[in-house]
Short mmCIF file of C-alpha atoms and ligand atoms in Angstrom, two decimals:
data_model
loop_
_atom_site.label_atom_id
_atom_site.label_comp_id
_atom_site.label_asym_id
_atom_site.label_seq_id
_atom_site.Cartn_x
_atom_site.Cartn_y
_atom_site.Cartn_z
CA MET A 1 -9.92 15.62 27.61
CA LYS A 2 -6.59 15.22 25.85
CA GLU A 3 -4.84 18.43 24.85
CA PRO A 4 -4.79 18.77 21.07
CA ALA A 5 -1.36 18.59 19.47
CA GLU A 6 0.04 21.61 17.63
CA GLU A 7 0.28 19.49 14.51
CA GLN A 8 -3.48 18.85 14.62
CA ILE A 9 -4.16 22.57 14.83
CA LEU A 10 -1.82 23.29 11.93
CA ASN A 11 -3.42 20.55 9.86
CA ALA A 12 -6.83 22.09 10.48
CA LEU A 13 -5.47 25.47 9.44
CA ARG A 14 -4.14 24.00 6.21
CA THR A 15 -7.75 23.90 5.02
CA VAL A 16 -7.86 27.72 5.01
CA GLN A 17 -6.74 29.16 1.70
CA ASP A 18 -5.66 32.65 0.73
CA PRO A 19 -7.92 33.32 -2.25
CA ASP A 20 -5.34 35.49 -4.02
CA LEU A 21 -2.20 33.47 -3.41
CA HIS A 22 -4.02 30.15 -3.88
CA ARG A 23 -2.18 28.44 -1.08
CA ASP A 24 -3.09 27.56 2.48
CA ILE A 25 -2.20 29.91 5.30
CA VAL A 26 0.20 27.47 7.00
CA THR A 27 2.24 26.92 3.84
CA LEU A 28 2.24 30.67 3.28
CA GLY A 29 3.75 31.17 6.75
CA PHE A 30 0.85 33.34 7.94
CA VAL A 31 0.31 31.36 11.15
CA LYS A 32 2.55 32.55 13.96
CA ASN A 33 2.94 32.28 17.68
CA LEU A 34 0.77 29.16 18.11
CA ARG A 35 -0.04 28.36 21.75
CA VAL A 36 -2.02 25.41 23.02
CA CYS A 37 -2.99 25.32 26.68
CA GLY A 38 -5.55 22.71 27.66
CA GLY A 39 -8.50 23.31 25.35
CA SER A 40 -7.46 26.89 24.61
CA VAL A 41 -5.70 27.62 21.37
CA GLY A 42 -4.25 31.00 20.46
CA PHE A 43 -2.32 32.12 17.41
CA THR A 44 -1.63 35.06 15.15
CA ILE A 45 -2.47 35.25 11.45
CA GLU A 46 -0.04 37.62 9.82
CA LEU A 47 -1.30 38.84 6.46
CA THR A 48 0.84 40.37 3.75
CA THR A 49 -1.10 43.64 3.84
CA PRO A 50 -3.31 45.31 6.44
CA ALA A 51 -5.62 46.21 3.55
CA CYS A 52 -6.44 42.53 2.97
CA PRO A 53 -9.99 42.35 1.57
CA VAL A 54 -10.71 38.92 3.06
CA ARG A 55 -9.32 39.51 6.53
CA GLU A 56 -12.54 38.85 8.47
CA GLN A 57 -13.53 35.91 6.27
CA MET A 58 -10.13 34.30 6.82
CA LYS A 59 -10.36 34.81 10.56
CA ALA A 60 -13.82 33.20 10.66
CA GLN A 61 -12.67 30.24 8.55
CA ALA A 62 -9.59 29.71 10.73
CA GLU A 63 -11.69 29.83 13.88
CA GLU A 64 -14.16 27.31 12.51
CA ALA A 65 -11.39 24.98 11.32
CA VAL A 66 -9.60 24.97 14.68
CA LYS A 67 -12.82 24.60 16.66
CA SER A 68 -13.52 21.39 14.77
CA VAL A 69 -10.34 19.80 16.21
CA GLU A 70 -11.12 17.44 19.04
CA GLY A 71 -10.38 18.88 22.46
CA VAL A 72 -10.46 22.55 21.42
CA SER A 73 -12.86 24.70 23.38
CA VAL A 74 -11.58 28.27 23.01
CA VAL A 75 -9.88 29.85 19.97
CA GLN A 76 -8.20 33.23 20.11
CA ILE A 77 -6.92 34.69 16.88
CA GLU A 78 -4.99 37.89 16.51
CA MET A 79 -4.96 39.34 13.00
CA THR A 80 -1.87 41.35 12.10
CA ALA A 81 -0.12 42.31 8.92
CA GLN A 82 3.42 42.71 7.81
CA VAL A 83 3.75 44.01 4.33
CA ARG A 84 6.36 41.74 2.84
CA GLY A 85 6.05 40.08 -0.51
CA ARG A 86 9.12 42.03 -1.38
CA GLU A 87 12.20 43.09 0.46
CA LYS A 88 12.55 46.78 1.08
CA THR A 89 13.90 48.28 -2.11
CA GLY A 90 17.26 48.65 -0.38
CA GLU A 91 18.29 51.12 -3.03
CA ALA A 92 20.14 54.28 -2.24
CA LEU A 93 17.15 56.40 -3.19
CA LEU A 94 14.38 54.81 -1.14
CA PRO A 95 16.06 52.30 1.15
CA GLY A 96 13.15 51.78 3.56
CA VAL A 97 10.27 51.59 1.09
CA ARG A 98 8.70 48.23 0.33
CA HIS A 99 6.37 49.09 -2.53
CA VAL A 100 6.53 52.07 -4.85
CA ILE A 101 3.22 52.47 -6.68
CA ALA A 102 3.06 54.91 -9.58
CA VAL A 103 -0.29 56.49 -10.43
CA ALA A 104 -0.42 57.57 -14.06
CA SER A 105 -2.89 58.78 -16.64
CA GLY A 106 -2.74 59.54 -20.31
CA LYS A 107 -3.98 63.11 -19.87
CA GLY A 108 -4.71 65.68 -17.17
CA GLY A 109 -8.02 66.28 -15.47
CA VAL A 110 -9.09 62.65 -15.10
CA GLY A 111 -8.69 62.83 -11.31
CA LYS A 112 -5.27 61.21 -11.02
CA SER A 113 -4.24 63.39 -8.06
CA THR A 114 -7.60 62.92 -6.37
CA VAL A 115 -7.27 59.15 -6.73
CA SER A 116 -3.64 59.21 -5.49
CA ALA A 117 -4.56 61.23 -2.40
CA ASN A 118 -7.56 59.12 -1.43
CA LEU A 119 -5.81 55.87 -2.21
CA ALA A 120 -2.93 56.87 0.08
CA VAL A 121 -5.33 57.83 2.88
CA ALA A 122 -7.35 54.62 2.42
CA LEU A 123 -4.20 52.47 2.61
CA ALA A 124 -3.01 54.37 5.70
CA GLN A 125 -6.38 53.86 7.38
CA THR A 126 -5.87 50.10 7.19
CA GLY A 127 -2.77 50.53 9.36
CA ALA A 128 -0.13 50.56 6.62
CA LYS A 129 2.73 53.09 6.65
CA VAL A 130 2.13 55.23 3.59
CA GLY A 131 3.93 58.03 1.79
CA LEU A 132 2.57 60.20 -0.99
CA LEU A 133 4.98 61.75 -3.45
CA ASP A 134 3.64 64.45 -5.70
CA ALA A 135 5.76 64.03 -8.81
CA ASP A 136 3.26 66.01 -10.88
CA ILE A 137 5.75 68.81 -11.04
CA TYR A 138 3.89 70.79 -13.70
CA GLY A 139 0.89 71.21 -11.43
CA PRO A 140 1.64 69.96 -7.93
CA SER A 141 -1.83 69.94 -6.40
CA LEU A 142 -1.47 67.48 -3.53
CA PRO A 143 -0.65 70.02 -0.78
CA LEU A 144 -4.01 71.67 -1.58
CA LEU A 145 -5.94 68.43 -2.03
CA MET A 146 -4.57 67.07 1.25
CA GLY A 147 -5.06 70.38 3.07
CA ALA A 148 -1.40 70.50 4.13
CA GLN A 149 -0.97 73.96 5.64
CA ASP A 150 2.72 74.00 6.47
CA GLY A 151 5.64 73.06 4.33
CA PRO A 152 8.27 70.49 5.27
CA LEU A 153 10.87 71.00 7.96
CA THR A 154 14.52 70.34 7.29
CA LYS A 155 16.86 68.12 9.24
CA GLU A 156 20.62 67.91 9.31
CA THR A 157 21.80 64.36 8.68
CA PRO A 158 25.26 62.79 8.18
CA ASN A 159 24.47 62.92 4.45
CA GLY A 160 23.55 66.60 4.49
CA LEU A 161 20.35 68.59 4.85
CA ARG A 162 17.18 66.59 4.22
CA LEU A 163 13.48 67.41 4.04
CA VAL A 164 11.03 65.87 6.48
CA PRO A 165 7.80 64.93 4.72
CA VAL A 166 4.62 66.57 6.01
CA ALA A 167 2.36 64.27 8.06
CA VAL A 168 -1.26 64.83 7.06
CA HIS A 169 -4.33 62.57 7.36
CA GLY A 170 -2.07 59.70 8.42
CA VAL A 171 0.10 59.98 5.30
CA LEU A 172 3.61 61.39 4.78
CA LEU A 173 3.45 63.89 1.95
CA MET A 174 6.11 65.57 -0.14
CA SER A 175 5.50 67.84 -3.08
CA LEU A 176 7.35 70.37 -5.12
CA GLY A 177 4.30 72.53 -4.44
CA PHE A 178 5.79 73.13 -0.96
CA LEU A 179 9.04 74.33 -2.41
CA ILE A 180 8.22 76.49 -5.41
CA ASP A 181 6.53 79.87 -5.39
CA PRO A 182 2.99 79.37 -6.70
CA GLU A 183 3.07 82.91 -8.15
CA LYS A 184 6.01 82.12 -10.37
CA ALA A 185 5.75 79.96 -13.43
CA VAL A 186 8.51 77.38 -13.73
CA VAL A 187 9.70 76.40 -17.16
CA TRP A 188 10.71 72.78 -17.01
CA ARG A 189 13.19 71.29 -19.39
CA GLY A 190 13.52 67.54 -19.73
CA PRO A 191 16.62 66.91 -17.62
CA MET A 192 15.33 69.26 -14.89
CA VAL A 193 12.19 67.19 -14.57
CA GLY A 194 14.19 64.05 -13.99
CA SER A 195 16.44 65.66 -11.41
CA ALA A 196 13.49 67.24 -9.57
CA VAL A 197 11.75 63.87 -9.31
CA ARG A 198 14.99 62.28 -8.18
CA GLN A 199 15.44 64.88 -5.46
CA LEU A 200 11.93 64.29 -4.17
CA MET A 201 13.16 60.82 -3.38
CA SER A 202 16.82 61.32 -2.46
CA ASP A 203 16.52 64.52 -0.43
CA VAL A 204 13.50 63.46 1.60
CA LEU A 205 13.54 61.40 4.78
CA TRP A 206 10.88 58.90 3.77
CA GLY A 207 11.92 56.38 6.42
CA ASP A 208 10.26 52.96 6.53
CA LEU A 209 7.14 52.76 4.39
CA ASP A 210 4.90 49.90 3.28
CA TYR A 211 3.65 51.85 0.27
CA LEU A 212 4.85 54.99 -1.45
CA VAL A 213 2.15 56.29 -3.80
CA VAL A 214 3.65 58.44 -6.56
CA ASP A 215 1.38 60.85 -8.43
CA LEU A 216 3.02 61.18 -11.85
CA PRO A 217 2.48 64.06 -14.26
CA PRO A 218 -0.11 63.29 -16.94
CA GLY A 219 1.05 61.89 -20.24
CA THR A 220 4.17 60.11 -21.02
CA GLY A 221 7.46 61.66 -20.22
CA ASP A 222 10.54 62.46 -18.26
CA ALA A 223 9.14 61.99 -14.75
CA SER A 224 7.91 58.49 -15.53
CA LEU A 225 11.20 57.66 -17.17
CA THR A 226 13.20 58.80 -14.15
CA LEU A 227 11.01 56.86 -11.79
CA ALA A 228 11.10 53.72 -13.88
CA GLN A 229 14.87 53.88 -14.22
CA GLN A 230 15.81 54.84 -10.69
CA VAL A 231 13.56 52.83 -8.42
CA ARG A 232 12.12 49.38 -8.47
CA LEU A 233 8.44 50.04 -9.11
CA SER A 234 5.97 47.53 -7.73
CA GLY A 235 3.71 48.63 -10.52
CA VAL A 236 1.59 51.28 -12.16
CA VAL A 237 -2.04 52.18 -11.64
CA ILE A 238 -3.71 53.80 -14.65
CA VAL A 239 -6.51 56.29 -13.97
CA THR A 240 -9.02 56.90 -16.71
CA THR A 241 -12.55 58.22 -17.14
CA PRO A 242 -15.40 56.36 -18.80
CA GLN A 243 -15.11 58.11 -22.20
CA ARG A 244 -13.74 56.36 -25.21
CA LEU A 245 -11.11 59.03 -25.90
CA ALA A 246 -9.76 58.79 -22.35
CA GLN A 247 -9.20 55.07 -22.82
CA GLU A 248 -7.28 55.60 -26.00
CA ILE A 249 -5.04 58.10 -24.26
CA ALA A 250 -4.67 55.84 -21.22
CA TYR A 251 -3.48 53.14 -23.56
CA LYS A 252 -0.52 55.32 -24.50
CA ALA A 253 0.53 55.38 -20.83
CA VAL A 254 0.25 51.60 -20.69
CA VAL A 255 2.35 51.21 -23.81
CA MET A 256 4.95 53.58 -22.41
CA PHE A 257 5.39 51.59 -19.19
CA ARG A 258 5.49 48.35 -21.10
CA THR A 259 8.16 49.80 -23.38
CA LEU A 260 10.13 51.14 -20.42
CA SER A 261 10.01 47.64 -18.94
CA GLU A 262 11.77 46.23 -21.93
CA GLY A 263 15.03 47.97 -21.02
CA GLN A 264 14.82 47.00 -17.35
CA GLU A 265 16.01 43.98 -15.46
CA THR A 266 12.61 43.55 -13.91
CA ASN A 267 9.24 44.18 -15.43
CA ILE A 268 7.11 47.12 -14.39
CA PRO A 269 3.70 45.52 -13.99
CA ILE A 270 0.55 47.43 -14.83
CA LEU A 271 -1.36 46.81 -11.60
CA GLY A 272 -4.69 47.74 -13.10
CA VAL A 273 -7.11 50.44 -14.14
CA VAL A 274 -9.23 52.80 -12.05
CA GLU A 275 -12.31 54.29 -13.67
CA ASN A 276 -12.86 57.70 -12.12
CA MET A 277 -15.96 59.92 -12.43
CA SER A 278 -17.95 56.81 -13.12
CA GLY A 279 -21.68 57.13 -13.68
CA GLY A 280 -21.59 60.87 -14.36
CA THR A 281 -22.25 62.58 -17.67
CA PHE A 282 -19.60 60.35 -19.21
CA GLY A 283 -21.51 57.16 -18.42
CA ALA A 284 -19.78 54.14 -16.98
CA GLY A 285 -17.98 51.00 -18.06
CA GLY A 286 -15.07 52.51 -19.99
CA GLY A 287 -12.59 51.53 -17.31
CA GLY A 288 -13.67 47.91 -17.59
CA LEU A 289 -13.28 47.98 -21.35
CA ALA A 290 -9.88 49.60 -21.01
CA ALA A 291 -8.77 47.00 -18.49
CA LYS A 292 -9.85 44.26 -20.84
CA GLN A 293 -8.07 45.88 -23.75
CA PHE A 294 -4.86 46.22 -21.72
CA GLY A 295 -5.23 42.72 -20.25
CA VAL A 296 -5.11 43.96 -16.63
CA PRO A 297 -7.68 44.04 -13.81
CA LEU A 298 -10.18 46.82 -13.21
CA LEU A 299 -9.22 47.71 -9.64
CA GLY A 300 -12.10 50.04 -8.88
CA CYS A 301 -14.72 52.53 -10.05
CA ILE A 302 -14.95 55.86 -8.26
CA PRO A 303 -18.30 57.59 -8.74
CA MET A 304 -18.75 61.09 -10.10
CA ASP A 305 -19.30 62.98 -6.86
CA ALA A 306 -19.92 66.72 -6.58
CA ALA A 307 -19.31 66.58 -2.79
CA LEU A 308 -15.84 65.12 -3.39
CA CYS A 309 -15.04 68.03 -5.66
CA MET A 310 -16.20 70.64 -3.13
CA ALA A 311 -14.42 68.97 -0.22
CA ALA A 312 -11.22 68.76 -2.30
CA ASP A 313 -11.29 72.55 -2.65
CA MET A 314 -11.30 72.76 1.16
CA GLY A 315 -8.31 70.43 1.41
CA LEU A 316 -10.33 67.43 2.54
CA PRO A 317 -9.91 64.14 0.66
CA ALA A 318 -13.22 62.25 0.35
CA MET A 319 -11.87 59.58 2.72
CA ILE A 320 -11.66 62.22 5.46
CA HIS A 321 -14.60 64.46 4.53
CA ASN A 322 -17.20 61.72 4.53
CA PRO A 323 -15.73 58.31 5.36
CA GLN A 324 -19.14 56.60 5.07
CA SER A 325 -19.97 57.95 1.61
CA GLU A 326 -20.25 55.76 -1.45
CA THR A 327 -17.11 57.44 -2.77
CA ALA A 328 -15.11 56.61 0.37
CA LEU A 329 -16.31 53.02 0.17
CA ALA A 330 -15.17 52.88 -3.44
CA PHE A 331 -11.71 54.16 -2.45
CA ARG A 332 -11.51 51.64 0.39
CA SER A 333 -12.34 48.82 -1.95
CA LEU A 334 -9.82 50.14 -4.49
CA ALA A 335 -7.11 50.16 -1.79
CA SER A 336 -7.94 46.55 -0.86
CA ALA A 337 -7.94 45.37 -4.46
CA LEU A 338 -4.66 47.11 -5.13
CA ALA A 339 -2.97 45.78 -1.98
CA ALA A 340 -4.16 42.26 -2.83
CA ARG A 341 -2.86 42.60 -6.39
CA ILE A 342 0.54 43.79 -5.13
CA SER A 343 0.72 40.96 -2.57
CA THR A 344 -0.05 38.45 -5.30
CA LEU A 345 2.36 39.85 -7.87
CA HIS A 346 5.25 40.30 -5.49
CA TYR A 347 4.72 37.39 -3.15
CA GLU A 348 7.97 35.85 -2.04
CA PRO A 349 8.03 33.31 0.77
CA GLU A 350 9.74 34.41 3.94
CA THR A 351 13.33 33.41 4.11
CA THR A 352 13.81 33.65 7.86
CA GLY A 353 11.88 32.53 10.89
CA GLY A 354 8.47 30.98 10.73
P1 LIG B 1 -5.61 65.19 -12.48
O1 LIG B 1 -4.64 64.93 -11.38
O2 LIG B 1 -5.87 63.99 -13.33
O3 LIG B 1 -5.28 66.38 -13.31
P2 LIG B 1 -7.41 66.08 -10.38
O4 LIG B 1 -7.31 65.01 -9.36
O5 LIG B 1 -6.69 67.35 -10.12
O6 LIG B 1 -7.03 65.51 -11.82
O7 LIG B 1 -8.96 66.35 -10.61
C1 LIG B 1 -9.44 67.29 -11.57
C2 LIG B 1 -10.75 67.88 -11.05
O8 LIG B 1 -11.75 66.88 -11.05
C3 LIG B 1 -10.67 68.40 -9.62
O9 LIG B 1 -11.46 69.58 -9.53
C4 LIG B 1 -11.28 67.28 -8.80
O10 LIG B 1 -11.88 67.76 -7.59
C5 LIG B 1 -12.34 66.75 -9.76
N1 LIG B 1 -12.64 65.33 -9.54
C6 LIG B 1 -11.76 64.31 -9.49
N2 LIG B 1 -12.39 63.13 -9.29
C7 LIG B 1 -13.71 63.41 -9.19
C8 LIG B 1 -14.90 62.62 -8.98
N3 LIG B 1 -14.84 61.29 -8.82
N4 LIG B 1 -16.10 63.27 -8.94
C9 LIG B 1 -16.16 64.63 -9.11
N5 LIG B 1 -15.08 65.41 -9.30
C10 LIG B 1 -13.88 64.83 -9.36
#
C-alpha cells in the first residue's frame, strides 16, 4: 500500500481542536516531530501545559483522525508539554519564571494558604516546574502547611549571597517564616512589607519555573501593590468561602487588582474564583455567585474537609496526605482549570521553529 504523505496526516490532524484555544492542533503548532514510515506514523503533541484537562481526549481524537487516513496502520503519539503562552518574564526579579500566579482573598481564614499549597503541589504533580512564594508576611504559614523541616541554604553567586528555595513535595518553597523568629512579633510598616516581598523574589534562586504561585496576605495592601508593580502577573486567583459576607470582602480584592491594573502597561487578569470549604456549615454556591458578580470563571470548589485540616497540622497538604480523596480530586481539577485559563489568556503563537 502507498505510504501516506505527511500532508495527509497533518490535514487529518487539523480536525482536532483545542477546546480552550478554539483552533486546531496543527495551526496551534502542537504537532511536532512527525515521522511516517510505511504504514507507521509517529508524532508528538506538545501541549501548552502539562495540567491540560483534555490531554487524553485530545490524544484519542488525534489517534482516530490519523488512523482514518488511507495506508495508516500504526499510530504512536507522545504527549508532552511545554508551558509557553508567554515568554519567561525576563525581568530582573524573576528572569526564569513563565507565569506568576497571585492567590488573594479579601480576609484571613478562608483557606488561601491551604489552597495555594495544594494548588502548587497539584500543578507540580502534572510535571510542571512549580515554585511557591509565601508572601503572607504577617502570618507565614506555608513552611508548616508544607511540612518543610529545614530552612533554605544560601549560595554565593556573582550577584552576592542568595537563598536556595526549599524543595518539598515536588515544589520549591520560600517563606519569610524560614527567616524570622516565630517567637518574636514583627511590626510591619508599609514600605517594609514591599521590600520584604521584593527580597523574596530578588534574593532567591528561583531558577526556571513554569508557575510561581504567590500566597498574598489577606486584604488589600502593600504586598499586592509591590507584586503588581514589580512583576508581570499572569493573573490573580481569588479564594472565598460560600458565605455572603466573604463574597463582599472578596469583591474588594477584585476591585483592588482591577484598579492596580489601570496604572499598568498590561492588565492583571482575574483568573477566577475558588470556593473553599464548600458544602460545610456555610453551605455552597457562594463562589459561583461571586464569580458571576465579578464576571470571571469559577475555577473550582474545594469541599469542607476535616481530614484536610488535621493533615495540614501535620505538615501534609491534602494532595499528599490522601491523593485519592474528594478534596485532592477537587484540587487536581482546580489546577487543570487554572492552567487552561492561563494558557488561553496568555496564548501567543510560537515565533521560532515548528
Ligand atoms: P488563610 O490563608 O486564608 O488565612 P488557611 O489556609 O491558613 O487560611 O486556613 C485556615 C484554617 O482553615 C486552617 O486551619 C486550615 O487547615 C483550615 N481549612 C482550610 N481549608 C479547609 C477546608 N477545605 N476544609 C477544612 N478546613 C480547611
